[in-house]
Amino acid sequence: MDIALLILGFLLMLVGILGSFLPVLPGPPISWVGLLLLYLTQAVPDNWWVLGVTFVIAITITILDYVIPAMGTKRFGGSKAGMWGTIIGLLVAIFVPLFGPFGIIIWPFIGALVGELLNKANQKTALKAAFGSFLGFLTGTFMKLVLTVMYAIFYVYIAVKYASELFTFS
């Protein structure tokens, strides 16, 4: 059973890393479940502090990933309409895969732009706010990627540390 948990946990680590780019997969929580599965093996001793802290970090980063593009829009002179446009654009990207994987970049940008233009902003202000949304998206994606890669490295470290107990075939 430990080997099955180890393999499934590792696969979840890989899916979590992919989820840092793909909008339909919540990368950090998926990676955290991979860590949980590793700690559920009989070979690795329970450490609820590590699991609790990594869980809080995963959830925080996931929430920030939805907040940061709106904050970027605001920081670059966008209004509430631009922030709402960014959020609506993120939701459209999740449910309407029109632009494929690039939709997660394009839709928030379009949403912020349309939101600002509907708010009667001039084109320069609207483009600046949309650019802020794009930078916010890149920041959120980078944070998720760094976190999921760190979780994967930690996973491998723990798996190697307890390899002699994990791979006993008796």
mmCIF file of C-alpha atoms in Angstrom:
data_model
loop_
_atom_site.group_PDB
_atom_site.id
_atom_site.type_symbol
_atom_site.label_atom_id
_atom_site.label_comp_id
_atom_site.label_asym_id
_atom_site.label_seq_id
_atom_site.Cartn_x
_atom_site.Cartn_y
_atom_site.Cartn_z
ATOM 1 C CA MET A 1 0.000 0.000 0.000
ATOM 2 C CA ASP A 2 2.905 2.367 0.733
ATOM 3 C CA ILE A 3 4.148 2.031 -2.845
ATOM 4 C CA ALA A 4 0.689 2.870 -4.222
ATOM 5 C CA LEU A 5 0.478 5.962 -1.992
ATOM 6 C CA LEU A 6 4.008 6.960 -3.006
ATOM 7 C CA ILE A 7 3.255 6.668 -6.729
ATOM 8 C CA LEU A 8 -0.116 8.408 -6.460
ATOM 9 C CA GLY A 9 1.433 11.189 -4.353
ATOM 10 C CA PHE A 10 4.195 11.699 -6.913
ATOM 11 C CA LEU A 11 1.656 11.850 -9.745
ATOM 12 C CA LEU A 12 -0.280 14.470 -7.789
ATOM 13 C CA MET A 13 2.942 16.465 -7.435
ATOM 14 C CA LEU A 14 3.319 16.480 -11.231
ATOM 15 C CA VAL A 15 -0.346 17.392 -11.738
ATOM 16 C CA GLY A 16 0.072 20.170 -9.156
ATOM 17 C CA ILE A 17 2.973 21.632 -11.119
ATOM 18 C CA LEU A 18 0.848 21.520 -14.281
ATOM 19 C CA GLY A 19 -1.954 23.136 -12.295
ATOM 20 C CA SER A 20 0.232 26.155 -11.643
ATOM 21 C CA PHE A 21 -0.257 26.983 -15.351
ATOM 22 C CA LEU A 22 -3.644 25.476 -16.163
ATOM 23 C CA PRO A 23 -6.650 27.387 -14.832
ATOM 24 C CA VAL A 24 -8.844 24.318 -14.340
ATOM 25 C CA LEU A 25 -6.445 22.655 -11.895
ATOM 26 C CA PRO A 26 -5.737 24.168 -8.466
ATOM 27 C CA GLY A 27 -2.009 23.371 -8.437
ATOM 28 C CA PRO A 28 -0.997 24.069 -4.815
ATOM 29 C CA PRO A 29 -3.869 22.107 -3.185
ATOM 30 C CA ILE A 30 -3.261 19.160 -5.527
ATOM 31 C CA SER A 31 0.438 19.163 -4.625
ATOM 32 C CA TRP A 32 -0.499 19.327 -0.952
ATOM 33 C CA VAL A 33 -2.654 16.207 -1.326
ATOM 34 C CA GLY A 34 0.442 14.517 -2.772
ATOM 35 C CA LEU A 35 2.344 15.461 0.397
ATOM 36 C CA LEU A 36 -0.523 14.178 2.510
ATOM 37 C CA LEU A 37 -0.423 10.814 0.752
ATOM 38 C CA LEU A 38 3.305 10.547 1.439
ATOM 39 C CA TYR A 39 2.707 11.205 5.122
ATOM 40 C CA LEU A 40 -0.093 8.627 5.171
ATOM 41 C CA THR A 41 2.369 5.850 4.357
ATOM 42 C CA GLN A 42 3.464 3.686 7.267
ATOM 43 C CA ALA A 43 7.127 4.431 6.535
ATOM 44 C CA VAL A 44 6.938 8.218 6.961
ATOM 45 C CA PRO A 45 6.136 9.364 10.496
ATOM 46 C CA ASP A 46 3.149 11.677 10.929
ATOM 47 C CA ASN A 47 4.030 15.347 11.137
ATOM 48 C CA TRP A 48 0.797 17.286 11.416
ATOM 49 C CA TRP A 49 2.654 20.571 11.879
ATOM 50 C CA VAL A 50 4.297 20.239 8.479
ATOM 51 C CA LEU A 51 1.015 19.206 6.874
ATOM 52 C CA GLY A 52 -0.877 22.043 8.583
ATOM 53 C CA VAL A 53 1.609 24.736 7.608
ATOM 54 C CA THR A 54 1.894 23.504 4.019
ATOM 55 C CA PHE A 55 -1.920 23.329 3.788
ATOM 56 C CA VAL A 56 -2.336 26.935 4.959
ATOM 57 C CA ILE A 57 0.328 28.085 2.492
ATOM 58 C CA ALA A 58 -1.298 26.167 -0.386
ATOM 59 C CA ILE A 59 -4.740 27.647 0.330
ATOM 60 C CA THR A 60 -3.327 31.161 0.795
ATOM 61 C CA ILE A 61 -1.462 31.041 -2.525
ATOM 62 C CA THR A 62 -4.561 29.680 -4.265
ATOM 63 C CA ILE A 63 -6.688 32.542 -2.929
ATOM 64 C CA LEU A 64 -4.014 35.118 -3.772
ATOM 65 C CA ASP A 65 -3.916 33.788 -7.317
ATOM 66 C CA TYR A 66 -7.461 35.068 -7.779
ATOM 67 C CA VAL A 67 -6.894 38.344 -5.928
ATOM 68 C CA ILE A 68 -3.549 39.480 -7.373
ATOM 69 C CA PRO A 69 -4.743 40.148 -10.970
ATOM 70 C CA ALA A 70 -7.465 42.432 -9.605
ATOM 71 C CA MET A 71 -4.890 44.137 -7.377
ATOM 72 C CA GLY A 72 -2.621 44.598 -10.414
ATOM 73 C CA THR A 73 -5.469 46.216 -12.280
ATOM 74 C CA LYS A 74 -6.081 48.626 -9.385
ATOM 75 C CA ARG A 75 -2.354 49.373 -8.964
ATOM 76 C CA PHE A 76 -2.056 50.405 -12.605
ATOM 77 C CA GLY A 77 -4.885 52.915 -12.348
ATOM 78 C CA GLY A 78 -7.836 50.671 -12.939
ATOM 79 C CA SER A 79 -11.204 51.234 -11.363
ATOM 80 C CA LYS A 80 -13.557 48.789 -9.666
ATOM 81 C CA ALA A 81 -15.027 48.145 -13.112
ATOM 82 C CA GLY A 82 -11.596 47.063 -14.353
ATOM 83 C CA MET A 83 -11.073 44.856 -11.292
ATOM 84 C CA TRP A 84 -14.460 43.210 -11.830
ATOM 85 C CA GLY A 85 -13.643 42.832 -15.508
ATOM 86 C CA THR A 86 -10.436 41.013 -14.541
ATOM 87 C CA ILE A 87 -12.302 38.668 -12.209
ATOM 88 C CA ILE A 88 -14.987 37.994 -14.834
ATOM 89 C CA GLY A 89 -12.220 37.415 -17.390
ATOM 90 C CA LEU A 90 -10.626 34.826 -15.089
ATOM 91 C CA LEU A 91 -13.950 33.039 -14.743
ATOM 92 C CA VAL A 92 -14.503 33.127 -18.502
ATOM 93 C CA ALA A 93 -11.023 31.646 -18.990
ATOM 94 C CA ILE A 94 -11.959 28.726 -16.764
ATOM 95 C CA PHE A 95 -15.303 27.971 -18.423
ATOM 96 C CA VAL A 96 -14.719 29.067 -22.039
ATOM 97 C CA PRO A 97 -11.484 27.538 -23.375
ATOM 98 C CA LEU A 98 -11.687 29.628 -26.546
ATOM 99 C CA PHE A 99 -8.013 30.590 -26.615
ATOM 100 C CA GLY A 100 -6.762 27.303 -25.170
ATOM 101 C CA PRO A 101 -4.089 27.614 -22.493
ATOM 102 C CA PHE A 102 -3.527 31.258 -23.453
ATOM 103 C CA GLY A 103 -7.072 32.092 -22.385
ATOM 104 C CA ILE A 104 -5.962 32.499 -18.778
ATOM 105 C CA ILE A 105 -3.789 35.396 -19.966
ATOM 106 C CA ILE A 106 -6.050 36.843 -22.652
ATOM 107 C CA TRP A 107 -9.457 36.810 -20.896
ATOM 108 C CA PRO A 108 -8.441 38.755 -17.748
ATOM 109 C CA PHE A 109 -6.703 41.284 -19.990
ATOM 110 C CA ILE A 110 -9.837 41.620 -22.159
ATOM 111 C CA GLY A 111 -12.031 41.758 -19.046
ATOM 112 C CA ALA A 112 -10.031 44.587 -17.505
ATOM 113 C CA LEU A 113 -9.942 46.441 -20.809
ATOM 114 C CA VAL A 114 -13.702 46.112 -21.386
ATOM 115 C CA GLY A 115 -14.452 46.978 -17.750
ATOM 116 C CA GLU A 116 -12.427 50.172 -18.003
ATOM 117 C CA LEU A 117 -13.871 51.128 -21.372
ATOM 118 C CA LEU A 118 -17.411 50.582 -20.039
ATOM 119 C CA ASN A 119 -16.446 52.771 -17.088
ATOM 120 C CA LYS A 120 -15.730 55.495 -19.646
ATOM 121 C CA ALA A 121 -11.949 55.405 -19.221
ATOM 122 C CA ASN A 122 -9.862 56.503 -22.173
ATOM 123 C CA GLN A 123 -8.001 53.866 -24.174
ATOM 124 C CA LYS A 124 -4.626 54.635 -22.567
ATOM 125 C CA THR A 125 -5.977 54.190 -19.017
ATOM 126 C CA ALA A 126 -7.868 51.061 -20.034
ATOM 127 C CA LEU A 127 -4.769 49.503 -21.612
ATOM 128 C CA LYS A 128 -2.668 50.384 -18.579
ATOM 129 C CA ALA A 129 -5.190 48.712 -16.259
ATOM 130 C CA ALA A 130 -5.342 45.648 -18.521
ATOM 131 C CA PHE A 131 -1.539 45.452 -18.441
ATOM 132 C CA GLY A 132 -1.726 45.525 -14.634
ATOM 133 C CA SER A 133 -4.088 42.569 -14.810
ATOM 134 C CA PHE A 134 -1.604 40.711 -17.004
ATOM 135 C CA LEU A 135 1.252 41.402 -14.582
ATOM 136 C CA GLY A 136 -0.946 40.231 -11.717
ATOM 137 C CA PHE A 137 -1.630 36.999 -13.569
ATOM 138 C CA LEU A 138 2.087 36.423 -14.166
ATOM 139 C CA THR A 139 2.804 37.070 -10.488
ATOM 140 C CA GLY A 140 0.154 34.588 -9.350
ATOM 141 C CA THR A 141 1.355 31.938 -11.792
ATOM 142 C CA PHE A 142 4.963 32.405 -10.689
ATOM 143 C CA MET A 143 3.980 32.047 -7.022
ATOM 144 C CA LYS A 144 2.049 28.845 -7.740
ATOM 145 C CA LEU A 145 4.899 27.420 -9.801
ATOM 146 C CA VAL A 146 7.496 28.155 -7.130
ATOM 147 C CA LEU A 147 5.308 26.648 -4.410
ATOM 148 C CA THR A 148 4.443 23.474 -6.305
ATOM 149 C CA VAL A 149 8.073 22.907 -7.293
ATOM 150 C CA MET A 150 9.121 23.430 -3.661
ATOM 151 C CA TYR A 151 6.505 20.889 -2.555
ATOM 152 C CA ALA A 152 7.797 18.433 -5.171
ATOM 153 C CA ILE A 153 11.394 18.879 -3.987
ATOM 154 C CA PHE A 154 10.274 18.407 -0.377
ATOM 155 C CA TYR A 155 8.308 15.309 -1.438
ATOM 156 C CA VAL A 156 11.369 13.781 -3.098
ATOM 157 C CA TYR A 157 13.535 14.680 -0.097
ATOM 158 C CA ILE A 158 11.173 12.943 2.341
ATOM 159 C CA ALA A 159 10.720 9.944 0.016
ATOM 160 C CA VAL A 160 14.504 9.521 -0.301
ATOM 161 C CA LYS A 161 14.985 9.991 3.436
ATOM 162 C CA TYR A 162 12.576 7.129 4.180
ATOM 163 C CA ALA A 163 13.345 5.054 1.069
ATOM 164 C CA SER A 164 14.661 2.099 3.057
ATOM 165 C CA GLU A 165 11.346 1.863 4.929
ATOM 166 C CA LEU A 166 9.205 2.607 1.868
ATOM 167 C CA PHE A 167 10.800 -0.017 -0.332
ATOM 168 C CA THR A 168 10.838 -3.036 1.979
ATOM 169 C CA PHE A 169 9.241 -5.939 0.212
ATOM 170 C CA SER A 170 8.548 -8.380 3.005
#
